[in-house]
Coordinates of C-alpha atoms in Angstrom, one line a residue:
M1 CA 14.6 -4.6 -25.1
A2 CA 11.7 -6.7 -23.7
M3 CA 9.6 -7.9 -26.3
F4 CA 5.5 -9.3 -24.7
T5 CA 2.4 -10.8 -26.4
M6 CA -1.3 -9.0 -25.9
P7 CA -3.4 -11.7 -27.9
D8 CA -7.3 -12.4 -28.3
I9 CA -8.3 -8.1 -28.3
P10 CA -11.7 -7.6 -29.8
E11 CA -11.9 -5.7 -32.9
N12 CA -14.0 -2.9 -31.3
E13 CA -11.5 -3.0 -28.4
L14 CA -8.3 -2.3 -30.6
P15 CA -8.2 1.5 -31.2
D16 CA -8.6 2.3 -27.5
I17 CA -5.6 -0.2 -26.8
L18 CA -3.4 1.1 -29.3
S19 CA -4.2 4.5 -28.6
D20 CA -3.6 3.4 -24.8
L21 CA 0.3 2.2 -26.2
A22 CA 1.2 5.2 -28.4
R23 CA 0.3 7.2 -24.8
Q24 CA 3.1 5.3 -23.3
P25 CA 6.7 6.2 -24.4
Q26 CA 7.8 3.1 -22.9
F27 CA 5.5 0.8 -25.8
R28 CA 6.2 0.4 -29.7
V29 CA 3.7 -1.6 -30.8
V30 CA 5.9 -3.8 -33.4
K31 CA 3.1 -6.0 -34.8
K32 CA -0.9 -6.1 -35.4
I33 CA -2.2 -10.0 -36.1
K34 CA -5.6 -10.7 -36.9
Q35 CA -6.8 -14.2 -35.5
P36 CA -8.7 -17.3 -37.4
N37 CA -10.7 -16.5 -34.7
G38 CA -11.1 -12.4 -36.0
L39 CA -9.6 -11.4 -32.4
F40 CA -5.9 -9.4 -32.6
T41 CA -2.6 -10.2 -31.1
L42 CA -0.6 -7.2 -30.5
E43 CA 2.9 -7.8 -30.5
V44 CA 4.8 -5.4 -28.5
E45 CA 8.0 -3.7 -27.5
K46 CA 9.0 -2.5 -23.8
V47 CA 11.6 0.3 -24.3
P48 CA 13.4 2.8 -22.3
V49 CA 12.0 6.2 -21.6
P50 CA 13.6 9.0 -22.1
V51 CA 14.6 11.1 -18.4
L52 CA 13.9 14.7 -18.2
G53 CA 17.2 16.6 -18.7
Q54 CA 18.3 19.6 -17.6
D55 CA 16.4 21.2 -20.7
G56 CA 13.3 20.2 -20.0
G57 CA 12.2 22.7 -17.1
S58 CA 13.3 25.4 -14.7
G59 CA 14.2 23.0 -11.9
T60 CA 13.6 26.1 -9.5
P61 CA 10.3 25.6 -7.1
G62 CA 9.2 28.9 -9.4
G63 CA 9.6 26.5 -12.4
T64 CA 6.9 26.5 -15.0
T65 CA 5.7 23.9 -17.6
G66 CA 6.2 26.0 -20.5
Q67 CA 9.0 23.3 -21.4
L68 CA 7.6 20.2 -20.0
P69 CA 7.9 17.4 -22.9
T70 CA 4.5 15.4 -23.4
G71 CA 4.9 12.4 -21.4
A72 CA 7.9 13.1 -19.3
T73 CA 9.4 10.9 -16.9
T74 CA 11.9 11.1 -14.1
P75 CA 12.8 9.2 -11.3
P76 CA 11.2 10.0 -8.0
I77 CA 11.5 13.1 -6.2
G78 CA 10.1 13.9 -3.3
I79 CA 8.0 17.1 -1.9
D80 CA 9.1 19.4 0.5
G81 CA 7.9 20.2 4.3
A82 CA 5.2 18.1 5.1
I83 CA 3.6 15.2 4.0
L84 CA 0.5 14.0 6.0
R85 CA -0.8 15.7 9.5
L86 CA -4.0 14.8 11.6
A87 CA -6.7 16.9 10.7
S88 CA -8.4 19.0 13.2
G89 CA -11.8 19.6 14.1
S90 CA -14.6 18.4 11.4
F91 CA -12.0 18.1 8.4
R92 CA -11.6 14.4 7.1
R93 CA -8.4 12.8 8.0
P94 CA -5.6 11.9 5.2
N95 CA -6.6 8.0 3.9
G96 CA -5.3 6.4 0.7
P97 CA -1.9 4.5 -0.5
I98 CA 0.6 7.3 1.3
V99 CA -0.9 6.2 4.5
M100 CA -1.0 2.7 3.9
A101 CA 2.9 3.0 2.7
L102 CA 3.6 4.9 6.2
Q103 CA 1.9 2.3 7.8
L104 CA 4.0 -0.4 6.2
A105 CA 7.3 1.1 7.0
L106 CA 5.9 1.4 10.5
I107 CA 5.2 -2.3 10.5
K108 CA 8.5 -2.7 9.1
A109 CA 9.9 -0.7 12.0
G110 CA 8.1 -3.1 15.1
Q111 CA 4.7 -1.3 15.0
A112 CA 1.7 -3.5 14.8
M113 CA -1.1 -1.9 13.2
E114 CA -3.3 -2.5 10.4
P115 CA -2.2 -1.2 7.3
D116 CA -5.7 -0.1 6.2
G117 CA -4.8 3.7 4.9
D118 CA -6.4 5.2 7.7
F119 CA -4.1 8.4 9.3
G120 CA -6.2 8.0 12.5
K121 CA -5.0 7.7 16.4
I122 CA -3.8 4.5 16.3
T123 CA -1.5 5.4 13.1
C124 CA -0.5 8.3 14.8
D125 CA 0.3 6.7 18.1
A126 CA 2.9 4.3 16.3
L127 CA 4.5 7.7 14.2
R128 CA 5.1 8.9 17.6
R129 CA 6.2 6.3 19.2
W130 CA 8.6 6.0 16.2
Q131 CA 9.8 9.6 16.8
N132 CA 10.5 9.2 19.7
G133 CA 12.4 6.6 19.7
Q134 CA 14.5 8.4 17.1
G135 CA 15.3 11.3 19.3
L136 CA 12.4 13.4 17.1
P137 CA 10.0 15.6 18.1
Q138 CA 6.5 13.6 19.0
S139 CA 3.7 15.1 16.4
N140 CA 0.7 13.7 14.7
S141 CA 2.4 15.1 11.3
I142 CA 5.3 13.7 9.5
D143 CA 7.2 15.4 7.1
A144 CA 10.0 14.7 3.8
E145 CA 13.1 14.2 6.2
Q146 CA 11.4 12.3 8.9
W147 CA 10.3 9.9 6.2
Q148 CA 13.6 9.4 4.1
K149 CA 14.8 8.3 7.9
L150 CA 12.1 5.7 8.2
T151 CA 11.5 4.2 5.2
G152 CA 15.2 4.8 3.5
L153 CA 13.3 6.1 0.3
P154 CA 12.8 9.6 -1.2
P155 CA 9.5 11.0 0.1
P156 CA 6.2 10.6 -2.0
S157 CA 6.4 12.3 -4.7
L158 CA 3.7 14.7 -6.1
F159 CA 1.6 12.4 -8.8
D160 CA 1.7 10.3 -4.5
V161 CA 0.2 13.3 -2.8
C162 CA -2.3 14.2 -5.6
V163 CA -3.2 10.4 -6.2
N164 CA -3.8 9.9 -1.9
V165 CA -6.1 12.9 -2.4
V166 CA -7.9 11.9 -5.7
A167 CA -8.0 8.3 -4.8
D168 CA -9.9 9.3 -1.5
F169 CA -12.6 11.0 -3.3
E170 CA -13.5 8.0 -5.5
G171 CA -13.5 6.1 -2.7
T172 CA -12.7 2.7 -4.1
G173 CA -9.3 2.2 -2.6
F174 CA -7.4 -0.7 -4.0
D175 CA -9.8 -3.8 -3.6
R176 CA -13.3 -1.6 -3.5
V177 CA -15.9 -2.4 -6.3
V178 CA -19.0 -0.6 -6.5
G179 CA -21.9 -1.1 -9.0
N180 CA -24.1 0.6 -11.9
F181 CA -24.5 4.0 -10.0
D182 CA -23.3 6.5 -13.0
G183 CA -24.0 4.1 -15.7
A184 CA -20.6 2.7 -16.3
G185 CA -21.1 -0.5 -15.2
I186 CA -19.1 -1.3 -12.4
T187 CA -15.9 0.6 -11.1
F188 CA -13.2 -0.7 -9.3
G189 CA -9.4 0.3 -7.7
L190 CA -7.6 2.9 -6.8
I191 CA -8.8 5.6 -9.2
G192 CA -11.8 4.2 -10.0
F193 CA -11.6 2.1 -13.0
T194 CA -14.5 1.7 -15.4
L195 CA -16.2 -1.7 -17.1
V196 CA -17.6 -0.2 -20.0
N197 CA -15.0 1.9 -20.9
G198 CA -12.3 -0.9 -20.8
E199 CA -10.3 -0.1 -18.1
I200 CA -11.2 -2.5 -15.9
R201 CA -10.4 -5.0 -18.7
R202 CA -7.0 -3.5 -19.1
I203 CA -6.0 -3.2 -15.5
L204 CA -7.0 -7.1 -15.2
S205 CA -4.4 -7.5 -17.9
A206 CA -1.9 -5.7 -16.7
I207 CA -2.2 -7.1 -12.9
E208 CA -2.1 -10.9 -14.5
A209 CA 1.0 -9.5 -16.9
L210 CA 2.8 -9.4 -13.1
R211 CA 1.5 -12.2 -12.0
P212 CA 0.0 -14.9 -14.3
G213 CA -2.8 -17.0 -12.9
I214 CA -3.7 -14.5 -10.1
V215 CA -7.3 -13.3 -12.0
A216 CA -8.0 -16.9 -12.2
T217 CA -6.8 -17.8 -8.8
T218 CA -8.3 -14.9 -6.9
F219 CA -12.0 -15.2 -8.8
G220 CA -12.5 -19.0 -9.1
A221 CA -15.6 -20.0 -10.0
L222 CA -16.5 -16.6 -11.1
H223 CA -13.5 -16.1 -13.5
P224 CA -15.3 -17.8 -16.7
E225 CA -18.3 -15.0 -16.2
L226 CA -15.9 -12.5 -15.9
M227 CA -14.0 -13.2 -18.8
S228 CA -17.0 -13.5 -21.1
I229 CA -18.2 -10.0 -19.8
L230 CA -15.0 -8.1 -20.2
E231 CA -15.1 -9.3 -24.2
S232 CA -19.4 -8.2 -24.5
S233 CA -20.6 -5.2 -25.7
K234 CA -21.3 -2.0 -24.0
S235 CA -25.4 -3.2 -23.6
A236 CA -24.3 -6.6 -22.6
Q237 CA -22.2 -5.2 -20.0
L238 CA -24.8 -2.6 -18.6
N239 CA -27.3 -5.3 -18.3
W240 CA -24.9 -7.4 -16.5
A241 CA -23.7 -4.8 -14.0
D242 CA -27.7 -4.0 -12.8
G243 CA -27.5 -7.4 -12.4
I244 CA -24.9 -7.7 -9.6
S245 CA -25.7 -3.8 -7.9
L246 CA -27.9 -3.8 -5.4
G247 CA -30.3 -1.2 -3.9
A248 CA -31.6 1.7 -5.6
S249 CA -28.4 3.7 -5.9
K250 CA -26.6 0.9 -7.2
M251 CA -23.6 1.4 -5.3
E252 CA -23.2 -1.9 -3.6
V253 CA -22.4 -5.0 -5.4
A254 CA -23.1 -9.1 -5.1
K255 CA -21.1 -10.2 -2.4
P256 CA -19.5 -13.2 -4.2
W257 CA -18.4 -10.4 -6.4
K258 CA -17.5 -7.7 -4.0
D259 CA -15.1 -10.1 -2.2
A260 CA -13.4 -11.0 -5.2
F261 CA -12.2 -8.0 -6.0
R262 CA -11.6 -7.8 -2.7
R263 CA -9.2 -11.0 -2.5
I264 CA -7.3 -9.7 -6.0
G265 CA -7.0 -5.9 -4.8
Q266 CA -5.0 -7.5 -1.5
F267 CA -2.0 -8.5 -3.7
P268 CA 1.0 -6.3 -3.8
E269 CA 1.6 -6.4 -8.0
V270 CA -2.3 -5.3 -8.1
R271 CA -1.5 -2.0 -6.2
R272 CA 1.7 -1.8 -8.9
A273 CA -0.7 -2.2 -11.6
Q274 CA -3.0 0.2 -10.4
L275 CA -0.4 3.2 -9.6
E276 CA 1.2 2.4 -13.2
R277 CA -1.6 2.7 -15.0
A278 CA -2.2 5.9 -13.0
Y279 CA 0.6 7.3 -13.7
T280 CA 1.2 6.7 -17.3
I281 CA -2.2 7.2 -18.6
Y282 CA -4.1 9.5 -16.4
W283 CA -0.9 11.7 -14.8
K284 CA 0.3 11.9 -18.0
A285 CA -3.1 13.2 -19.6
A286 CA -3.1 15.8 -16.4
Q287 CA 0.8 16.8 -17.9
Q288 CA -0.6 17.5 -21.3
H289 CA -3.4 19.8 -19.8
I290 CA -1.0 21.7 -18.1
V291 CA 1.1 22.2 -21.1
D292 CA -2.3 23.3 -23.0
F293 CA -3.4 25.6 -20.5
M294 CA -0.9 26.6 -18.1
T295 CA 2.2 27.0 -20.5
G296 CA 4.4 30.1 -19.3
K297 CA 2.4 30.5 -15.9
S298 CA 3.4 29.1 -12.7
V299 CA 1.9 25.6 -11.6
V300 CA 1.3 25.1 -7.8
D301 CA 0.5 21.8 -6.2
Q302 CA -3.1 22.5 -6.4
D303 CA -3.0 23.2 -10.1
A304 CA -1.6 19.7 -10.4
A305 CA -4.0 17.6 -8.1
L306 CA -6.8 19.5 -9.8
W307 CA -5.6 18.7 -13.6
F308 CA -5.1 15.2 -12.4
D309 CA -8.5 14.8 -11.4
I310 CA -9.9 16.2 -14.2
A311 CA -8.2 13.3 -15.9
V312 CA -9.2 10.9 -14.0
Q313 CA -13.3 11.8 -13.7
N314 CA -13.8 14.0 -16.8
S315 CA -13.0 14.3 -20.3
V316 CA -12.7 17.2 -21.8
S317 CA -14.8 18.0 -25.1
Q318 CA -13.7 20.5 -27.8
S319 CA -15.8 22.8 -27.1
E320 CA -14.7 22.7 -23.5
R321 CA -11.0 22.8 -24.5
N322 CA -12.0 26.1 -26.3
S323 CA -13.5 27.3 -22.9
L324 CA -10.7 26.7 -21.1
K325 CA -8.3 28.3 -23.5
N326 CA -10.3 31.9 -23.2
V327 CA -10.4 31.3 -19.7
A328 CA -6.3 30.8 -19.2
S329 CA -6.4 34.0 -21.5
S330 CA -7.8 36.5 -19.6
I331 CA -6.9 35.5 -15.7
A332 CA -3.2 35.5 -15.0
G333 CA -3.5 32.5 -12.2
G334 CA -3.5 31.7 -8.5
E335 CA -7.1 30.5 -7.1
P336 CA -9.5 33.0 -9.7
L337 CA -7.8 30.6 -12.6
R338 CA -8.6 27.5 -10.8
E339 CA -11.9 28.4 -9.9
A340 CA -12.3 29.5 -13.4
F341 CA -11.5 25.9 -14.4
A342 CA -13.4 24.1 -12.1
T343 CA -16.5 26.0 -12.9
V344 CA -15.9 25.4 -17.1
I345 CA -15.7 21.6 -16.2
A346 CA -18.7 21.4 -14.2
D347 CA -20.9 23.1 -16.8
G348 CA -19.7 20.2 -19.0
S349 CA -20.7 17.5 -17.0
S350 CA -23.7 15.7 -16.7
P351 CA -26.7 18.1 -14.8
R352 CA -27.2 14.8 -12.8
F353 CA -23.5 15.2 -11.0
R354 CA -22.6 18.9 -11.9
K355 CA -23.0 20.1 -8.5
D356 CA -20.8 17.3 -7.5
V357 CA -18.2 18.1 -10.1
L358 CA -17.9 21.0 -9.3
S359 CA -17.2 21.2 -5.3
R360 CA -14.6 18.4 -5.7
K361 CA -12.9 21.0 -8.5
M362 CA -13.5 23.7 -6.5
T363 CA -11.7 22.0 -3.0
Y364 CA -8.6 21.9 -5.2
A365 CA -9.4 25.1 -6.8
T366 CA -9.5 26.9 -2.5
G367 CA -7.5 24.1 -0.8
R368 CA -11.1 23.3 1.4
G369 CA -14.1 22.5 0.7
V370 CA -16.4 19.3 0.8
V371 CA -17.0 16.2 -1.1
H372 CA -19.0 13.5 -0.8
G373 CA -20.5 15.0 2.6
S374 CA -16.7 15.1 3.9
E375 CA -15.4 18.5 4.8
Y376 CA -11.9 19.0 3.3
Q377 CA -8.3 20.9 4.1
L378 CA -6.1 20.0 1.4
S379 CA -3.0 21.0 3.5
D380 CA -3.5 18.1 6.1
W381 CA -2.5 15.9 3.0
G382 CA 0.2 17.5 1.4
L383 CA -1.2 20.3 -1.2
T384 CA 0.3 23.9 0.2
G385 CA -0.5 26.1 -2.9
T386 CA 3.6 25.0 -2.6
K387 CA 5.0 25.9 -6.3
V388 CA 6.3 23.1 -8.1
S389 CA 8.9 22.3 -11.2
A390 CA 8.6 20.9 -14.5
Q391 CA 11.2 17.8 -12.9
Q392 CA 8.7 17.2 -9.8
L393 CA 5.9 17.4 -12.3
A394 CA 7.2 14.2 -14.5
S395 CA 8.5 12.2 -11.0
T396 CA 7.2 9.2 -10.7
S397 CA 6.0 7.4 -7.9
S398 CA 7.9 7.0 -5.0
I399 CA 5.3 5.3 -2.3
I400 CA 5.1 2.2 -5.1
Q401 CA 8.5 1.1 -4.1
I402 CA 6.4 0.4 -0.7
L403 CA 3.1 -0.7 -1.6
G404 CA 4.1 -2.7 -4.7
A405 CA 6.8 -5.3 -3.0
G406 CA 6.6 -7.7 -0.6
V407 CA 3.9 -10.5 -0.5
S408 CA 0.6 -9.8 0.3
A409 CA -2.2 -10.5 3.7
A410 CA -3.5 -12.9 1.2
H411 CA -0.5 -14.3 0.1
E412 CA -1.0 -18.0 -0.6
V413 CA -0.3 -20.4 2.4
I414 CA 1.2 -23.6 2.4
F415 CA -0.5 -25.6 5.0
A416 CA 2.5 -28.4 5.2
P417 CA 5.1 -29.8 8.3
D418 CA 7.8 -26.6 8.4
D419 CA 11.3 -27.8 9.6
E420 CA 10.7 -25.0 12.1
A421 CA 11.1 -27.1 14.8
G422 CA 10.6 -25.1 17.6
E423 CA 13.3 -25.9 21.1
A424 CA 10.0 -25.7 23.4
A425 CA 9.0 -29.2 21.2
S426 CA 12.1 -31.3 23.3
M427 CA 11.2 -29.7 26.8
T428 CA 10.5 -32.4 29.4
G429 CA 8.8 -31.8 32.3
P430 CA 7.9 -28.7 33.8
T431 CA 8.3 -25.5 31.3
V432 CA 10.6 -23.1 32.7
I433 CA 9.2 -19.8 32.0
P434 CA 10.8 -16.2 32.1
V435 CA 9.4 -14.0 35.1
V436 CA 9.1 -9.9 34.4
P437 CA 7.1 -7.9 35.5
E438 CA 4.8 -6.7 33.4
G439 CA 5.2 -3.3 31.5
T440 CA 7.8 -2.1 34.2
A441 CA 11.7 -1.5 33.4
A442 CA 14.3 -4.1 34.0
A443 CA 14.8 -5.1 37.1
V444 CA 17.3 -3.0 39.1
V445 CA 20.3 -5.9 39.1
S446 CA 18.8 -7.4 35.3
P447 CA 20.7 -11.3 35.2
H448 CA 21.8 -9.8 32.0
A449 CA 23.7 -6.6 33.1
G450 CA 26.9 -7.9 32.6
W451 CA 26.5 -8.1 28.8
A452 CA 28.6 -5.5 27.3
L453 CA 25.3 -4.4 24.8
Y454 CA 22.7 -4.4 27.8
T455 CA 22.4 -0.8 28.1
K456 CA 22.2 -0.1 24.2
F457 CA 19.9 -3.1 23.9
V458 CA 17.4 -1.3 26.7
D459 CA 17.7 1.6 25.0
F460 CA 16.9 -0.1 21.4
V461 CA 13.6 -1.9 23.4
A462 CA 12.4 1.6 24.7
T463 CA 12.4 2.7 20.9
L464 CA 9.5 0.3 20.0
G465 CA 6.9 1.3 21.7
L466 CA 5.8 -1.6 23.4
R467 CA 3.0 -1.7 26.1
H468 CA 3.4 -5.5 27.8
F469 CA 7.1 -6.5 27.3
V470 CA 10.4 -5.0 28.2
A471 CA 13.8 -5.8 27.3
D472 CA 15.3 -8.4 29.5
E473 CA 11.9 -10.3 28.0
L474 CA 13.8 -10.1 24.4
L475 CA 17.1 -11.4 26.2
F476 CA 15.8 -14.5 27.5
L477 CA 18.5 -17.0 26.5
G478 CA 15.7 -20.5 26.6
N479 CA 15.9 -23.4 28.6
Q480 CA 18.5 -25.6 27.8
N481 CA 20.8 -23.1 27.8
G482 CA 20.7 -23.6 31.2
A483 CA 20.9 -27.2 32.0
G484 CA 21.9 -30.5 29.8
S485 CA 24.1 -30.9 26.7
C486 CA 23.3 -27.5 25.4
K487 CA 24.1 -26.0 28.6
G488 CA 25.7 -22.5 27.9
L489 CA 25.7 -22.4 23.6
N490 CA 23.4 -20.1 23.3
D491 CA 24.1 -15.8 23.6
Y492 CA 23.1 -13.1 23.2
P493 CA 21.8 -11.2 19.7
P494 CA 24.1 -9.8 17.9
E495 CA 23.8 -5.8 17.5
I496 CA 23.3 -6.5 13.4
L497 CA 20.0 -8.9 14.2
W498 CA 18.3 -6.7 16.9
R499 CA 15.9 -5.1 14.3
N500 CA 14.4 -8.3 12.8
I501 CA 13.0 -8.8 16.6
A502 CA 10.5 -5.7 16.1
P503 CA 7.8 -6.5 14.1
T504 CA 7.6 -10.0 15.4
V505 CA 7.7 -8.6 18.9
A506 CA 5.0 -5.7 17.9
V507 CA 2.3 -8.1 16.6
L508 CA 2.9 -10.4 20.1
D509 CA 2.3 -7.5 21.9
K510 CA -0.8 -6.3 20.0
L511 CA -2.2 -10.1 20.7
R512 CA -1.2 -9.8 24.2
E513 CA -3.3 -6.5 24.3
E514 CA -6.6 -8.4 22.9
L515 CA -6.0 -11.5 24.6
G516 CA -5.8 -9.4 28.1
A517 CA -3.3 -11.9 29.7
P518 CA 0.1 -12.3 31.0
M519 CA 2.2 -13.9 28.1
H520 CA 5.6 -14.8 28.3
F521 CA 8.8 -16.1 25.6
L522 CA 10.0 -19.5 25.4
S523 CA 12.6 -19.3 22.8
L524 CA 13.8 -16.6 20.9
Y525 CA 17.2 -15.3 20.0
R526 CA 19.6 -18.6 18.8
A527 CA 23.2 -19.2 18.2
P528 CA 23.7 -21.5 15.4
A529 CA 26.2 -23.5 18.0
Y530 CA 22.4 -23.6 20.4
N531 CA 20.3 -24.3 17.1
R532 CA 22.5 -27.5 16.3
C533 CA 22.3 -28.7 19.8
I534 CA 18.4 -28.8 19.6
D535 CA 16.9 -31.8 18.8
G536 CA 14.9 -31.2 15.9
S537 CA 15.7 -27.8 14.9
A538 CA 16.0 -26.4 11.6
T539 CA 18.9 -26.0 9.7
N540 CA 18.5 -22.4 9.1
S541 CA 16.2 -21.5 11.6
F542 CA 14.3 -18.4 11.8
H543 CA 15.5 -17.8 15.4
M544 CA 18.9 -17.7 14.2
R545 CA 18.5 -14.7 12.8
Y546 CA 16.5 -12.8 15.9
Q547 CA 13.1 -13.0 14.0
A548 CA 10.9 -16.1 16.0
I549 CA 9.4 -16.2 18.7
D550 CA 7.9 -18.9 20.6
F551 CA 5.4 -18.4 23.3
V552 CA 2.7 -19.0 25.9
C553 CA -0.4 -17.2 27.4
D554 CA -2.3 -17.5 30.8
V555 CA -5.6 -18.2 28.7
G556 CA -6.8 -20.1 26.1
R557 CA -4.7 -22.2 23.9
P558 CA -2.7 -22.8 21.0
S559 CA -4.9 -23.4 18.8
V560 CA -6.5 -20.1 19.9
W561 CA -4.0 -18.0 19.7
A562 CA -2.8 -19.3 16.2
G563 CA -6.1 -18.5 15.0
K564 CA -5.8 -14.7 16.0
L565 CA -2.6 -14.6 14.4
R566 CA -4.0 -15.8 11.1
E567 CA -6.4 -13.3 11.6
Y568 CA -3.8 -10.3 11.6
R569 CA -2.0 -11.8 9.0
S570 CA -5.1 -11.6 6.5
R571 CA -5.8 -8.2 7.4
G572 CA -1.9 -7.5 6.5
V573 CA -0.6 -6.8 10.4
F574 CA 2.1 -9.2 9.1
S575 CA 3.3 -11.8 6.7
G576 CA 5.3 -15.0 8.3
G577 CA 5.1 -18.0 10.0
I578 CA 2.6 -19.9 12.2
G579 CA 3.1 -23.2 14.1
V580 CA 1.2 -24.8 16.4
Y581 CA 2.4 -26.9 18.9
N582 CA 0.6 -28.7 21.8
S583 CA 1.5 -25.8 24.4
F584 CA 2.7 -23.2 22.5
V585 CA 2.9 -21.4 19.3
H586 CA 5.8 -20.2 17.1
C587 CA 5.7 -17.0 15.3
D588 CA 8.0 -15.1 13.1
T589 CA 7.8 -12.4 10.4
R590 CA 9.5 -14.1 7.2
G591 CA 7.6 -12.5 5.2
V592 CA 6.1 -15.4 3.4
N593 CA 3.1 -16.8 5.3
R594 CA 3.2 -20.6 6.3
D595 CA 1.5 -23.0 8.3
W596 CA 2.2 -26.0 10.1
T597 CA 1.5 -27.9 13.4
G598 CA 4.2 -30.1 15.3

């Protein structure tokens, strides 16, 4: 059992926090303490969560939710069939956390791209290259089997598929903040956490628990003001929000605040916290709605998505509950029932937003519709009207293992010398550069053809979809291997390490495309004996892991090449080391950002 403390809670927020904790079965409040300053401290115990067993639902594709326990949780269970598909015609293409998880998996597999959550041409091209390399049919879609092959994880769960759609409707992603356009103060994050209902305070507290100090670090000089506003009255929060909201619509916020929320939204811990809260509060509320209004009825994925959207966007009054129950008792199910539910919810919303709410809910009801001016076909997003089981409804997130792990694009960078010295740094005389006709296959008689694994390596490189580099360039054994005291000490990379070079060369392939001029590799894999022989080399060099490349380019200078790489890194294309030397640049994808000069 793990214990943690939640200090400095204002009395007016205490009931909401206690209510939130009571709805999350993994938390139990052990003690409530009133501090001398009038604020409260809660001592909370984290306990194991019961898993939905065989008696919790039918577990079959045609299952119903009549026996679904409120708040039930199961490990990730992926959906079947197509997960994402490039939209045709005028339909909006998928965006959101599932797409970002796919992009991060493709980056790890050696494709260089921005993990921006947009399932557009760049992502589809990378997916098709990966499919081709795996001997799979090339298409602008990915199914459950391919997802497991690419990521090594279960496919996205029903929750993941639904949150992907809801997040796009909300329009704020993991890192965007909007102003006081709707009277909720400011709204931030994946499913629109708002200021005046305390959700921004709660999500920031959850983020801080996962990574202490992150809020102060990312908000900088704005941090004291932020902390003060989070503890202020509702009227003070609204006045403050009006003050930083811009334009007649109040959608935008002042740049310093926009940038600060953008910074914090880049961290994996922040993505994890948002997905966890979306599940533990809003998805479980959707589960309860299904129990309340659909017990005994067959439930499909569009039903689950509709109720989740309601939990996120709408409160349900007692009058609306009565109307929903009347509807449920008079309509058997399917699209007519969803349309009736949608109408009840829209009729109970503010007249100002009724049209928007109705069009949004009807999109779930029918599988197609217009939301915020964009036309959606939900089958492109993985919602196909397929029946779901109680276990699928209770399944937790699968993509959180990708999005909530590792380092972020904004991970702290150490500007200090690194022990990753380059072989090229110790060269004297003219640089010997391997020359391979760019964009062509290996030479008919390759200098590496005698290597027993050469053909297999060429086939491996073909799976990477590189535009500017070929296999022979990735097998350059280094200048010092050809002459001098280190002659003959290097060797070809062991097969177990091949996959390590894929992300690094993919980044340089992207850089080569942008620079528009030939690039030459000076040092790649180093066998341990060769690495020890090189003056100034790092004891645990990433070259020995086949994860680093030293390079030069025919145009520009090292500071320019390194600047481009830092720009890629800040956008999440990769995380790793960038070393700038007088005549070349070192790049690796170690997973932690480091900068140095040599």
